[in-house]
Short mmCIF file of C-alpha atoms in Angstrom, two decimals:
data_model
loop_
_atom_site.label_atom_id
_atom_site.label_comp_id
_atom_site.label_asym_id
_atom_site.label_seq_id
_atom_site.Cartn_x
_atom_site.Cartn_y
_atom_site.Cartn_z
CA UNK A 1 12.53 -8.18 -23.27
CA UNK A 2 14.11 -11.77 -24.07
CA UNK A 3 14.37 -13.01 -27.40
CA UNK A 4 11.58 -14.35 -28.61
CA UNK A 5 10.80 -17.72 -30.24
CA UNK A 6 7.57 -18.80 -31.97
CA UNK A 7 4.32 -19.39 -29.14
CA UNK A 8 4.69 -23.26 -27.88
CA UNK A 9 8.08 -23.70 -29.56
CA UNK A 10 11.03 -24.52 -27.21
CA UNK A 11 14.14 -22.61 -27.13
CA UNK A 12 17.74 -24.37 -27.15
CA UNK A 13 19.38 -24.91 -24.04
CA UNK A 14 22.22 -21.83 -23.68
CA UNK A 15 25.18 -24.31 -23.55
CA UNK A 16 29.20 -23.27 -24.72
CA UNK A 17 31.59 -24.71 -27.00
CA UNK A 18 33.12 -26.38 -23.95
CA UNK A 19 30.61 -28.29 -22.66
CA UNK A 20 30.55 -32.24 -22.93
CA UNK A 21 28.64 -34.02 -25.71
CA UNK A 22 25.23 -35.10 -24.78
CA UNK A 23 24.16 -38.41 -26.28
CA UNK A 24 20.98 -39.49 -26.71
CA UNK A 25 20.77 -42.24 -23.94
CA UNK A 26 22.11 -40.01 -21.55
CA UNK A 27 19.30 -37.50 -22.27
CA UNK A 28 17.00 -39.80 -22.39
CA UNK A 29 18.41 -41.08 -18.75
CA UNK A 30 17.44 -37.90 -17.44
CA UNK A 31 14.37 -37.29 -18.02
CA UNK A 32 12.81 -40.04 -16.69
CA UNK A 33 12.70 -40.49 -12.69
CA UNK A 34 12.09 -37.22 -10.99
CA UNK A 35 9.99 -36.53 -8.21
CA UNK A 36 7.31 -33.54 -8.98
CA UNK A 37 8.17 -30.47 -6.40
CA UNK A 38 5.02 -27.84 -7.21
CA UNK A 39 4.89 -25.24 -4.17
CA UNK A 40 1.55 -24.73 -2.36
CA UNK A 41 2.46 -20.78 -1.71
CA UNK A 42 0.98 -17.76 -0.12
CA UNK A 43 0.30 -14.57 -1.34
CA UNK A 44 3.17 -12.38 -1.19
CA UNK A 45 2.55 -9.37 0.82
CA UNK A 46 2.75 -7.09 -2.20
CA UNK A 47 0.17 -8.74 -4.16
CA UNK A 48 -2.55 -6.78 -2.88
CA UNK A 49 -0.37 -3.35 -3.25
CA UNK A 50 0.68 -4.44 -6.81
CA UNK A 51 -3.13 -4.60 -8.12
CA UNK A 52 -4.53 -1.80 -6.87
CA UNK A 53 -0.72 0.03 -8.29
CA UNK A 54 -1.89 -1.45 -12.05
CA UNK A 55 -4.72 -0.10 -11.20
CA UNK A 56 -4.27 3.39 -10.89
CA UNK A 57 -1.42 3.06 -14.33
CA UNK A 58 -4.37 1.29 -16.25
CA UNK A 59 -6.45 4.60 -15.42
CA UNK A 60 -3.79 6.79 -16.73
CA UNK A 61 -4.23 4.99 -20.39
CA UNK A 62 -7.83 3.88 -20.47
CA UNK A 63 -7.83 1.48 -23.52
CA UNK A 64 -3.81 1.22 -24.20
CA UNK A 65 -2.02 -1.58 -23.83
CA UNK A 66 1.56 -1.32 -21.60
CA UNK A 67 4.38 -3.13 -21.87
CA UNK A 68 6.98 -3.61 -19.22
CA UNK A 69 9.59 -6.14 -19.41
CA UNK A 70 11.88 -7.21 -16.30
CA UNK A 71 14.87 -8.10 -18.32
CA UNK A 72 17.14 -10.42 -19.00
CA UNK A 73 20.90 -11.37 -18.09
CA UNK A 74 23.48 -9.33 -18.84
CA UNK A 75 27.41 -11.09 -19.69
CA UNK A 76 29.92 -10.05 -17.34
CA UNK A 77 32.56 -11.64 -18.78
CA UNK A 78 32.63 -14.76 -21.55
CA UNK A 79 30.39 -16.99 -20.33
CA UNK A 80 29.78 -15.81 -16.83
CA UNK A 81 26.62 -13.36 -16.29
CA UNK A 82 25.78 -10.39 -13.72
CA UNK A 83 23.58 -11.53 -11.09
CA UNK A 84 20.07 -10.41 -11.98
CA UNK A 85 18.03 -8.11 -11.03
CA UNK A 86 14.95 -6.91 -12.66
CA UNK A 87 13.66 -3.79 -13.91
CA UNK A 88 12.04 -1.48 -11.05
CA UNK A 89 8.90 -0.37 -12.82
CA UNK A 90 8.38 -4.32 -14.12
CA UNK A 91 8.84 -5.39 -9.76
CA UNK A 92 6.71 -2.20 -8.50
CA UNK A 93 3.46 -3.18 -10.51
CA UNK A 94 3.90 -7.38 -9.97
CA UNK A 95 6.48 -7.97 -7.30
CA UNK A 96 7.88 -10.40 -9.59
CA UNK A 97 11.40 -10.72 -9.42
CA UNK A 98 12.38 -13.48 -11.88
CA UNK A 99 14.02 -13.02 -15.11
CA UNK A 100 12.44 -12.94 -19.22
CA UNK A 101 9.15 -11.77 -17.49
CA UNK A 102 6.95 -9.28 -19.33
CA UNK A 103 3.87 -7.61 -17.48
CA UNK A 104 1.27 -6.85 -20.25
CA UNK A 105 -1.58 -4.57 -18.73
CA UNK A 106 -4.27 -4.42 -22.17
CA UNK A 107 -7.17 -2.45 -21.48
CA UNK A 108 -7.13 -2.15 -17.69
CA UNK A 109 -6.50 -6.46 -17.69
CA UNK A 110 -2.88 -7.89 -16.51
CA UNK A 111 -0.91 -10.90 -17.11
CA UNK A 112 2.41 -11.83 -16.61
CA UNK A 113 4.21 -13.49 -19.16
CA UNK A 114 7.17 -15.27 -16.80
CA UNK A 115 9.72 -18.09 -17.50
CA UNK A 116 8.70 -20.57 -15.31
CA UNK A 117 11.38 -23.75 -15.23
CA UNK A 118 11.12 -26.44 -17.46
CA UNK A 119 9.48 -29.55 -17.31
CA UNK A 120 11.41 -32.95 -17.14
CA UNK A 121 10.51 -33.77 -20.59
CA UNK A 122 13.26 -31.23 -21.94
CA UNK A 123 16.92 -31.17 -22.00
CA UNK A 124 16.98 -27.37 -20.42
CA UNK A 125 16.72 -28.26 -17.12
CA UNK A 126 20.39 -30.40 -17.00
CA UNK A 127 22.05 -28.64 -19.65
CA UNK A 128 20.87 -24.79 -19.75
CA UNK A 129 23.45 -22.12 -18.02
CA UNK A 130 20.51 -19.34 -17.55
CA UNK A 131 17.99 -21.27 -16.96
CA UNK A 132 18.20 -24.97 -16.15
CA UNK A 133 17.87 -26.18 -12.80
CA UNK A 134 20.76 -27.81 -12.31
CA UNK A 135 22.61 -25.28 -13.53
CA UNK A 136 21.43 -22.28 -12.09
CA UNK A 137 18.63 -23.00 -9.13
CA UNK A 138 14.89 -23.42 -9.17
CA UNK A 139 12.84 -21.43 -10.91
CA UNK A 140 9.19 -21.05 -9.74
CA UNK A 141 6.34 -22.42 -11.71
CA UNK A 142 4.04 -20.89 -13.42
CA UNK A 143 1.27 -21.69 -11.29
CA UNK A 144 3.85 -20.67 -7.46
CA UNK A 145 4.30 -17.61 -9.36
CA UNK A 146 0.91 -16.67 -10.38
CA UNK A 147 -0.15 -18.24 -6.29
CA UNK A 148 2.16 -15.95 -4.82
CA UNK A 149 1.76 -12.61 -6.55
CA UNK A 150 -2.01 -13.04 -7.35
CA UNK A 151 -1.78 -12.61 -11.16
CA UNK A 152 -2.54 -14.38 -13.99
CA UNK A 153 0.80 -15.86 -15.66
CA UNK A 154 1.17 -17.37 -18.66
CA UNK A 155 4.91 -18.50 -20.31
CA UNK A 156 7.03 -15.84 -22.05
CA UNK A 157 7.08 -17.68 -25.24
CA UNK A 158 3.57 -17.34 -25.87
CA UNK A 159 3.95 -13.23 -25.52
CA UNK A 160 1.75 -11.90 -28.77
CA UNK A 161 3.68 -9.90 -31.30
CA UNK A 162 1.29 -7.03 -30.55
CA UNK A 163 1.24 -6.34 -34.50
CA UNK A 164 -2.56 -4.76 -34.16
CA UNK A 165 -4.14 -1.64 -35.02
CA UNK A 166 -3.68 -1.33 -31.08
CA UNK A 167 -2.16 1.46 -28.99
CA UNK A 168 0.81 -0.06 -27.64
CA UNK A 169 3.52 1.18 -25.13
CA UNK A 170 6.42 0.05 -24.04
CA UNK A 171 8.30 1.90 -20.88
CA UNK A 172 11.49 1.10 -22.47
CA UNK A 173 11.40 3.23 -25.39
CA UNK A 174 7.62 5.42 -24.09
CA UNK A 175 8.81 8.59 -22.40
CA UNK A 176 5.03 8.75 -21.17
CA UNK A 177 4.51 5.33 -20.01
CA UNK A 178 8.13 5.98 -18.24
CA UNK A 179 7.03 9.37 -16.80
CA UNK A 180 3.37 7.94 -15.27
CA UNK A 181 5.52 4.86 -13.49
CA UNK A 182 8.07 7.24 -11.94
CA UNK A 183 5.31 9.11 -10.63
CA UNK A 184 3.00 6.72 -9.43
CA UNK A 185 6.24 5.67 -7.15
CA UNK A 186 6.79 8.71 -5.92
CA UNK A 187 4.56 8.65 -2.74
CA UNK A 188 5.38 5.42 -0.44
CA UNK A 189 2.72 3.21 0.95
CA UNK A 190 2.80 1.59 4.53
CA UNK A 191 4.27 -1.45 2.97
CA UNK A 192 6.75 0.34 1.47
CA UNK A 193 7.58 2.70 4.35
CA UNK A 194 8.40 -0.96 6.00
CA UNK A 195 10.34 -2.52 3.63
CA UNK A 196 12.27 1.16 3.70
CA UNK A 197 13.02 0.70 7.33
CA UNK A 198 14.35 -2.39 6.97
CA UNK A 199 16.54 -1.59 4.94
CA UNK A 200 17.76 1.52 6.74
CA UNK A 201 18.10 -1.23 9.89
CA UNK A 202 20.26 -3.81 7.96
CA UNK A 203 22.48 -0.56 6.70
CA UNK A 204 22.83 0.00 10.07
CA UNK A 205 24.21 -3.02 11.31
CA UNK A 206 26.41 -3.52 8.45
CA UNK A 207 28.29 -0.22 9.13
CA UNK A 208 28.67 -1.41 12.91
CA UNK A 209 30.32 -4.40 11.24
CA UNK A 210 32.83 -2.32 9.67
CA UNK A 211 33.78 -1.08 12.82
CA UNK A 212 33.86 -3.68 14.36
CA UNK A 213 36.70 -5.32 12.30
CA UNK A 214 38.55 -1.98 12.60
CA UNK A 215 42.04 -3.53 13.06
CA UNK A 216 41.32 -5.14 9.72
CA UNK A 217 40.28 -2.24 8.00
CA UNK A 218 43.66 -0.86 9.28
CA UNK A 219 45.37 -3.78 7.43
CA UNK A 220 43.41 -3.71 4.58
CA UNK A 221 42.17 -0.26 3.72
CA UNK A 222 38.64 0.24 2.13
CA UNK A 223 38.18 -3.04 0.44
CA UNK A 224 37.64 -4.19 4.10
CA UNK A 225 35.01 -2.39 4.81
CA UNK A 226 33.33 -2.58 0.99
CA UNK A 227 33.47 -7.02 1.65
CA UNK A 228 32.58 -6.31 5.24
CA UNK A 229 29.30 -4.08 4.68
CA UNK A 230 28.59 -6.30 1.23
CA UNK A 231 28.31 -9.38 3.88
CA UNK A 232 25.71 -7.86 6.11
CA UNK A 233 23.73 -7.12 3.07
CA UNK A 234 23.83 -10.39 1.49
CA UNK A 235 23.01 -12.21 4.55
CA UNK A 236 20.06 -9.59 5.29
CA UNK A 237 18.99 -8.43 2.52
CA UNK A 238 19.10 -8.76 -1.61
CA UNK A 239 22.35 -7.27 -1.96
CA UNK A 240 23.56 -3.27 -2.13
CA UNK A 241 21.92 -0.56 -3.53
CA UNK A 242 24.71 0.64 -5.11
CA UNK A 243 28.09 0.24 -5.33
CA UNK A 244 29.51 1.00 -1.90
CA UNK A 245 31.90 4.43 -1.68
CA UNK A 246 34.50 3.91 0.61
CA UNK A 247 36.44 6.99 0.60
CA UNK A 248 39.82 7.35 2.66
CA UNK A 249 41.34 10.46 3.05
CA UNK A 250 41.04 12.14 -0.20
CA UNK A 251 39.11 9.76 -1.69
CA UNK A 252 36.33 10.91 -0.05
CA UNK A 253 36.66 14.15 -2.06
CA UNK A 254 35.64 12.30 -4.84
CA UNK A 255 31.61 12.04 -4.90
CA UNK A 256 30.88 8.23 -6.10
CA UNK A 257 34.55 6.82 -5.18
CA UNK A 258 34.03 3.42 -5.74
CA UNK A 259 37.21 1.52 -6.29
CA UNK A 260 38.19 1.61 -2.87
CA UNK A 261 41.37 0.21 -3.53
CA UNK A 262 43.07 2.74 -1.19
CA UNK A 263 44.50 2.48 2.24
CA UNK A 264 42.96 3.99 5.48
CA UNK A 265 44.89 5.90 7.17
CA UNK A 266 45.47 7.34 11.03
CA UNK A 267 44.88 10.80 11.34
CA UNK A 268 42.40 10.97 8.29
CA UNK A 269 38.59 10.84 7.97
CA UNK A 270 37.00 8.16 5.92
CA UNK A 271 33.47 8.53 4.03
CA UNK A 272 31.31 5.54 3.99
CA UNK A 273 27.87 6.23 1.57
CA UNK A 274 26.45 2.69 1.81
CA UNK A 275 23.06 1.19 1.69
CA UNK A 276 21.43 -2.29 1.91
CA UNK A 277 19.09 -3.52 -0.81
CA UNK A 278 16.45 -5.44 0.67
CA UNK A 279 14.58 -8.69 -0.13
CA UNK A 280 11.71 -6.86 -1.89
CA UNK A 281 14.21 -4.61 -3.89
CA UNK A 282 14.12 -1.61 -1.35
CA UNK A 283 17.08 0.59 -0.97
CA UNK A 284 18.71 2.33 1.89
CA UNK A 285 21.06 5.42 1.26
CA UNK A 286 23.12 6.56 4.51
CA UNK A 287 26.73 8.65 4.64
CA UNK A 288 28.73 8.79 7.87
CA UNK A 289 31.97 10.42 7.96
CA UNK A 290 34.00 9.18 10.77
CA UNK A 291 37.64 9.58 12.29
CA UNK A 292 39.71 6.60 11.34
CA UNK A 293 41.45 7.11 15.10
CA UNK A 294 38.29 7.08 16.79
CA UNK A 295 38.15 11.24 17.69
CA UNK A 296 38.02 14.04 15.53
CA UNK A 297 41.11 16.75 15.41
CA UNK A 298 40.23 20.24 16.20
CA UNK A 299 40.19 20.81 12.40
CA UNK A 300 38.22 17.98 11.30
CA UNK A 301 35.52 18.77 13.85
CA UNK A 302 35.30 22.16 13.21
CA UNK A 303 34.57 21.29 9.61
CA UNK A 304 32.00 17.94 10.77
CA UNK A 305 29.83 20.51 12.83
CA UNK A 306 29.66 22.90 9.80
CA UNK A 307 28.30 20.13 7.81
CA UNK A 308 25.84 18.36 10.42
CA UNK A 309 24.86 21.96 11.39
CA UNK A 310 23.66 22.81 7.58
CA UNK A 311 22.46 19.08 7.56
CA UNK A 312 19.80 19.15 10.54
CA UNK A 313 18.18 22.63 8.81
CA UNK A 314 18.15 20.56 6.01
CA UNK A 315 15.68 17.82 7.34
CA UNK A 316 13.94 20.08 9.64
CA UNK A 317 12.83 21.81 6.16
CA UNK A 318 11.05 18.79 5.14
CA UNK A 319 7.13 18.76 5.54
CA UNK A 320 4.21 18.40 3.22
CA UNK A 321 3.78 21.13 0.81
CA UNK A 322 6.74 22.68 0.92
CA UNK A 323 9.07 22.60 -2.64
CA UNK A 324 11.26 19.69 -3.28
CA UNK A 325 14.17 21.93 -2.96
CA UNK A 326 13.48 23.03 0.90
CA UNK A 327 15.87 20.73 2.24
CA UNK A 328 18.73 21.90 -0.50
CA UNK A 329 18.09 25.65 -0.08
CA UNK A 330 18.14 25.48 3.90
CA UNK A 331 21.41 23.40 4.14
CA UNK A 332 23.48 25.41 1.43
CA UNK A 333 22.65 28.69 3.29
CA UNK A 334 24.47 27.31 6.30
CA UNK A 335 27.41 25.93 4.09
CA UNK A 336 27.68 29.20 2.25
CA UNK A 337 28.06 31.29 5.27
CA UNK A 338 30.47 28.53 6.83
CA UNK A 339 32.72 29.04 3.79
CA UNK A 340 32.52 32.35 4.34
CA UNK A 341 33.33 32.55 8.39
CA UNK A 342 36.19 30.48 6.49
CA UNK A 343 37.43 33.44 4.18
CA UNK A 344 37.24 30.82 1.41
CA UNK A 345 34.43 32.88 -1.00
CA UNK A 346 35.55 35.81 -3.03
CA UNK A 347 31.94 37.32 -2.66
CA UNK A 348 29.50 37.76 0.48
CA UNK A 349 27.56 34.75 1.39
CA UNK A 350 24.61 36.44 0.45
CA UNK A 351 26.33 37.12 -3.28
CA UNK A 352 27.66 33.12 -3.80
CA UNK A 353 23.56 32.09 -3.26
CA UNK A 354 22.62 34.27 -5.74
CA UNK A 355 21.34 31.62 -8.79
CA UNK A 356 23.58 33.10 -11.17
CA UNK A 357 26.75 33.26 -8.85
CA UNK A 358 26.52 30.19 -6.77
CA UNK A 359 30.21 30.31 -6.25
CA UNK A 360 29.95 28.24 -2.70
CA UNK A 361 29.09 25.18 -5.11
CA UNK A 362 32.66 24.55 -5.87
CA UNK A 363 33.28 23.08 -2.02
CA UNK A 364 29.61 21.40 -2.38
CA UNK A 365 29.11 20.38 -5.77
CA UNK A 366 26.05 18.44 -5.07
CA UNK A 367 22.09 19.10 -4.52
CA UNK A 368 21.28 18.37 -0.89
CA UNK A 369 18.73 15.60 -1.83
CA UNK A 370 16.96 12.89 -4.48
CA UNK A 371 13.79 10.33 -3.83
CA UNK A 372 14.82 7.64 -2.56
CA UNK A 373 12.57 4.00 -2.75
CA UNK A 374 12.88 0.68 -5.00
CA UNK A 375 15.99 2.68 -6.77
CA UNK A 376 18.55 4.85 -5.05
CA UNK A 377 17.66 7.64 -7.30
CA UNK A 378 14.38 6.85 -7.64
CA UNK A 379 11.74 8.02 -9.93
CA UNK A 380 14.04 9.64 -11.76
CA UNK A 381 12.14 9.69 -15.64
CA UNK A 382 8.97 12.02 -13.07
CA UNK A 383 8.38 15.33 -14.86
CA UNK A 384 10.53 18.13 -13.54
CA UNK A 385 7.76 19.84 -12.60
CA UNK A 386 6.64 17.34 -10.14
CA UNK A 387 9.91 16.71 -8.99
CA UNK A 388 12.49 17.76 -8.48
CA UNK A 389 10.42 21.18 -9.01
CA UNK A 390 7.33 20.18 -7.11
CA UNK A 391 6.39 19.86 -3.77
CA UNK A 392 7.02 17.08 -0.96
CA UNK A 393 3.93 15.33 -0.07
CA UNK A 394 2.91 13.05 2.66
CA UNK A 395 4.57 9.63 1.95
CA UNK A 396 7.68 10.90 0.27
CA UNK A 397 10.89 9.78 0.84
CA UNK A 398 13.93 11.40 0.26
CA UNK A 399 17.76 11.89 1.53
CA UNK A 400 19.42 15.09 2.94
CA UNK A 401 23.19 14.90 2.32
CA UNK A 402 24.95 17.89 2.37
CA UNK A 403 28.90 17.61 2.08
CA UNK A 404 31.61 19.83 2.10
CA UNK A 405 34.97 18.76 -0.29
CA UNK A 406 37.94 20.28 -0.58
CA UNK A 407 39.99 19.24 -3.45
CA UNK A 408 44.29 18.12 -3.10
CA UNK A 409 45.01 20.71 -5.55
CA UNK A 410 42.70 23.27 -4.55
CA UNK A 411 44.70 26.15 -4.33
CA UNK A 412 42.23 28.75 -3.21
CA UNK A 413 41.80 26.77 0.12
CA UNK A 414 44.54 26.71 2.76
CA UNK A 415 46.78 23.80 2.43
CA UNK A 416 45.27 22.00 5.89
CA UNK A 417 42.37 21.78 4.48
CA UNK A 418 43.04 20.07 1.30
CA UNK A 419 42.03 16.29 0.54
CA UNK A 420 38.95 16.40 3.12
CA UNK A 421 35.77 15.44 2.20
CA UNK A 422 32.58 15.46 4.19
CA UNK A 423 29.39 13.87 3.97
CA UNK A 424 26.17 13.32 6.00
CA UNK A 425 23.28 11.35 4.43
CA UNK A 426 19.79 10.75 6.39
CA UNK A 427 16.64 8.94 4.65
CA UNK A 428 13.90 11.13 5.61
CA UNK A 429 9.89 9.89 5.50
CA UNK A 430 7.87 12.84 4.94
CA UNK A 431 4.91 12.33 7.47
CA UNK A 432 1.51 14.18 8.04
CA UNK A 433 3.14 17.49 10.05
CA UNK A 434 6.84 17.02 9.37
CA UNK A 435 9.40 14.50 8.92
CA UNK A 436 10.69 10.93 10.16
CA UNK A 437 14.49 10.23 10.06
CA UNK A 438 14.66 6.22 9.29
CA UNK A 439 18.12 5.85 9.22
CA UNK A 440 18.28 7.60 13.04
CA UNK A 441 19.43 4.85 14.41
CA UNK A 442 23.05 5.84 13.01
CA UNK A 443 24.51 8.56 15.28
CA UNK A 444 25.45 11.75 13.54
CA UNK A 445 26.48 14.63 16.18
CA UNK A 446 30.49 14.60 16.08
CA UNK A 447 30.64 13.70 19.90
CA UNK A 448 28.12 10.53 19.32
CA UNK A 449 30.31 9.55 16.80
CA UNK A 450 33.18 9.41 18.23
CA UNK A 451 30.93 7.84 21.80
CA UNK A 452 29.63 5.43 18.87
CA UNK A 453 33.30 4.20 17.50
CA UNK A 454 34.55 3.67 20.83
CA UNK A 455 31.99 1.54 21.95
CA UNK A 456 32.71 -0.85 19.15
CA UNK A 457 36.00 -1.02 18.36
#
C-alpha cells in the first residue's frame, strides 16, 4: 500500500538531490497553458468478469471489509525503479493495472482508490520521477479509469484509516483473505482461457525467433536467445512471466538457470523454459529441449523419448475429477522404470515409487506440474487440500513438465550421461471430458523437432 498522506493533502513531488532548482516563475510558467486530454473509453473486457469475481469474494465475508493493495515501485538501483507490475489478486478482482491503487470491497460494495495523474495546477506533473507526466508517461484519470473498468474510483489519498470497530482484512498480512483469492482463481473463465492462449501463441513465436537467429545464438550463447525471446514478448505482450532459463549444456541441469551467461555449444542440448506475459497479465509456461546442431545423437534421443514418453501419460492423465497429482504420478512411473531399463536405481522401479523410497527423484527432482494463470505458479496461498491435494476440475489449468537431469559430478551415472538435462513443459486446459494442450502449437516428438529446427534455421 503507498504511503499515505492526510485525505485532500498533496504529496511532494519524488525529486533527487541532483535535480535543477525550480523557481517560482518557472513553476508558475508551467502550469498555465495546457490543453485538457480526458479519454472517452470503453469498458475493458474484464470489467464485467471482475464484478461478478468481487462478487463471489464479498460472499465469502458477508459484512467484512477487504483490503487489497496493487503496490507500489520497488528501487532497483539509486534512483532508478523496477518496472511495475501490480499485485495479482489486486488485477484479478479490478483489472486495474496502475500503481498506489487499493481495491476496498466493505460490505459486499467496491471502490478503487487509484492514483490518477495530476492536475496542471501542481508541480508533480513536470517534476515527479514516479509519477509526473513528463517524467514517467500518462497516467489515466480518475474518471478513464473508473470508464474503463466499470468501478467506482476515488484518489488514493483519500483511502480511510479503517480505525473502526470494523472487521478488516488485508490479503497482505490475512492468510484467509489470501487463501479465498487463490482459490477463487483457480478455475479459468472463457476470458481467461483466451487471454491464456494468447499467451501460449506469442511464446510460440518468440521461441521460433530464437531459432531463427541461430547463427547468433552460436556467437553469443544464451543471452541471445534470453534478448531474442524478451523482444517478442515486449512487442506482443506485457513482458515475461518469469525470468527466462536458458540452459546450455549443463546448465540445463540446473532447474531455474537464469543467468544465461554461458555459451551454446555444438554437440549439446539446450533447455529453453520461457513464457510470454500478456497484456492483461496472463502467463504462458512452455520447455523445449532441442539439439543445438539441429538432430539429436543416438544418446540424446534415447534419453528425449524417455522424457516425452513419461510426458504424454502425463497429460493424457488430466480430466475432471481426477487428483491434482494424476499427471505427476503417471509421468514418474515411466521415468522410474526408464532409469531403471538404465541400471541407474539401486532398487526395482516398483521399490524407488514407493513414498518413503522415492529414490528415482534424484534424476527428477521436480513435481510433474503447478496451476498455471495470472502468475506462473499460480494460486499458490489455495489450501493444500484443494490443491495441490484436490482434484482437477473443469476450467483448470495447469503444466506437465517432466525432466530428467543428470548432474556433472554425478558419479552413480555413467560418465556420457553427465551434464544433460531434459525438460518438456505443455500448458494443459482441463476441459469437460479431458484435456486441451494450448501450447500445441510447439512441436514436441524428437523427430518434429528436429523437422521443426530445420525448417527455420
Amino acid at each position: 500500500m503507498s504511503e499515505q498522506t492526510e485525505p485532500g493533502s498533496r504529496p511532494e513531488p519524488k525529486t533527487e538531490s541532483h535535480d535543477p532548482a525550480v523557481p517560482e516563475a518557472y513553476a508558475a510558467f508551467m502550469r498555465t497553458g495546457w490543453g485538457e486530454r480526458e479519454l472517452d473509453l470503453p469498458t475493458h473486457p474484464v470489467a464485467e468478469y471482475a464484478e461478478a469475481r468481487r462478487a463471489r469474494l464479498a460472499e465469502a465475508f458477508p459484512g467484512e471489509r477487504l483490503v487489497l493493495p496493487a503496490g507500489t515501485y520497488k528501487v532497483r538501483a539509486n534512483d532508478t525503479d523496477y518496472r511495475f507490475r501490480p499485485d495479482t489478486a489486486h488485477t484479478y478482482f479490478t483489472g486495474n493495472q496502475t500503481s498506489d491503487a487499493v481495491l476496498v470491497i466493505d460490505d459486499g460494495e467496491a471502490v478503487l482508490y487509484a492514483r490518477p495523474r495530476a492536475t496542471r495546477d501542481t508541480d508533480e506533473f513536470f517534476r515527479d520521477r514516479q509519477y509526473g507526466e513528463l517524467w514517467a508517461g500518462r497516467r489515466p484519470s480518475a474518471r478513464e479509469i473508473s470508464d474503463s473498468l466499470g468501478i467506482e474510483v476515488r484518489h488514493v489519498q483519500d483511502l480511510p484509516t479503517f480505525e473502526d470497530d470494523r472487521k478488516t482484512r488485508d490479503i497482505t498480512t490475512d492468510e484467509d483473505l489470501a487463501r479465498v483469492a487463490s482459490e477463487l482463481r483457480l478455475t479459468k473463465d472463457d476470458w481467461e482461457v483466451g487471454e491464456l492462449q494468447e499467451a501460449c501463441d506469442i511464446t510460440t513465436l518468440g521461441f521460433e525467433d530464437s531459432v531463427r537467429e541461430w547463427d547468433r545464438v552460436l556467437e553469443f550463447g544464451e543471452r541471445w536467445i534470453e534478448g531474442t525471446f524478451f523482444r517478442r514478448a515486449r512487442a506482443m505482450g506485457n513482458d515475461i512471466g518469469y525470468d527466462s532459463i536458458v540452459g546450455g549444456g549443463a546448465h540445463a541441469t540446473t532447474l531455474h538457470w537464469i543467468d544465461n551467461s554461458g555459451p551454446i555449444t555444438p554437440g549439446r542440448l539446450v533447455l529453453l523454459d520461457m513464457g510470454v506475459e500478456g497484456t492483461n497479465l496472463y502467463t504462458a509456461d512452455v520447455t523445449r529441449t532441442i539439439p543445438v546442431d539441429g538432430r539429436f545423437t543416438p544418446l540424446q534421443r534415447d534419453l528425449y523419448d524417455l522424457v516425452f514418453t513419461a510426458q504424454q501419460p502425463g497429460i493424457e492423465a488430466i480430466r475432471p475429477g481426477v487428483p491434482f497429482l494424476a499427471a505427476h504420478h503417471a509421468a514418474m512411473s515411466i521415468l522410474a522404470h526408464g532409469l531403471s531399463d538404465l541400471g541407474l536405481l539401486p532398487v526395482s522401479a516398483e521399490e524407488a515409487l514407493d513414498p518413503e523410497s522415492k529414490l528415482y527423484a534424484r534424476w527428477t527432482l521436480h513435481g510433474t506440474s503447478h496451476m498455471l494463470g495470472m502468475d506462473v505458479h499460480d494460486c499458490g496461498r489455495a489450501s493444500a487440500d484443494i490443491y495441490p491435494k484436490g482434484d482437477l476440475a473443469q476450467g483448470m489449468v495447469l503444466t506437465v513438465e517432466p525432466g530428467l537431469y543428470f548432474q556433472e559430478d554425478d558419479l552413480l551415472v555413467p560418465e556420457e550421461l553427465r551434464g544433460i538435462g531434459i525438460r518438456i513443459e505443455d500448458d494443459i486446459l482441463v476441459t469437460a471430458d479431458g484435456w486441451q494442450n494450448l501450447s500445441a502449437a510447439l512441436p514436441r516428438a524428437s523427430s518434429e523437432v528436429e523437422e521443426w529446427m530445420g525448417s527455420l534455421r
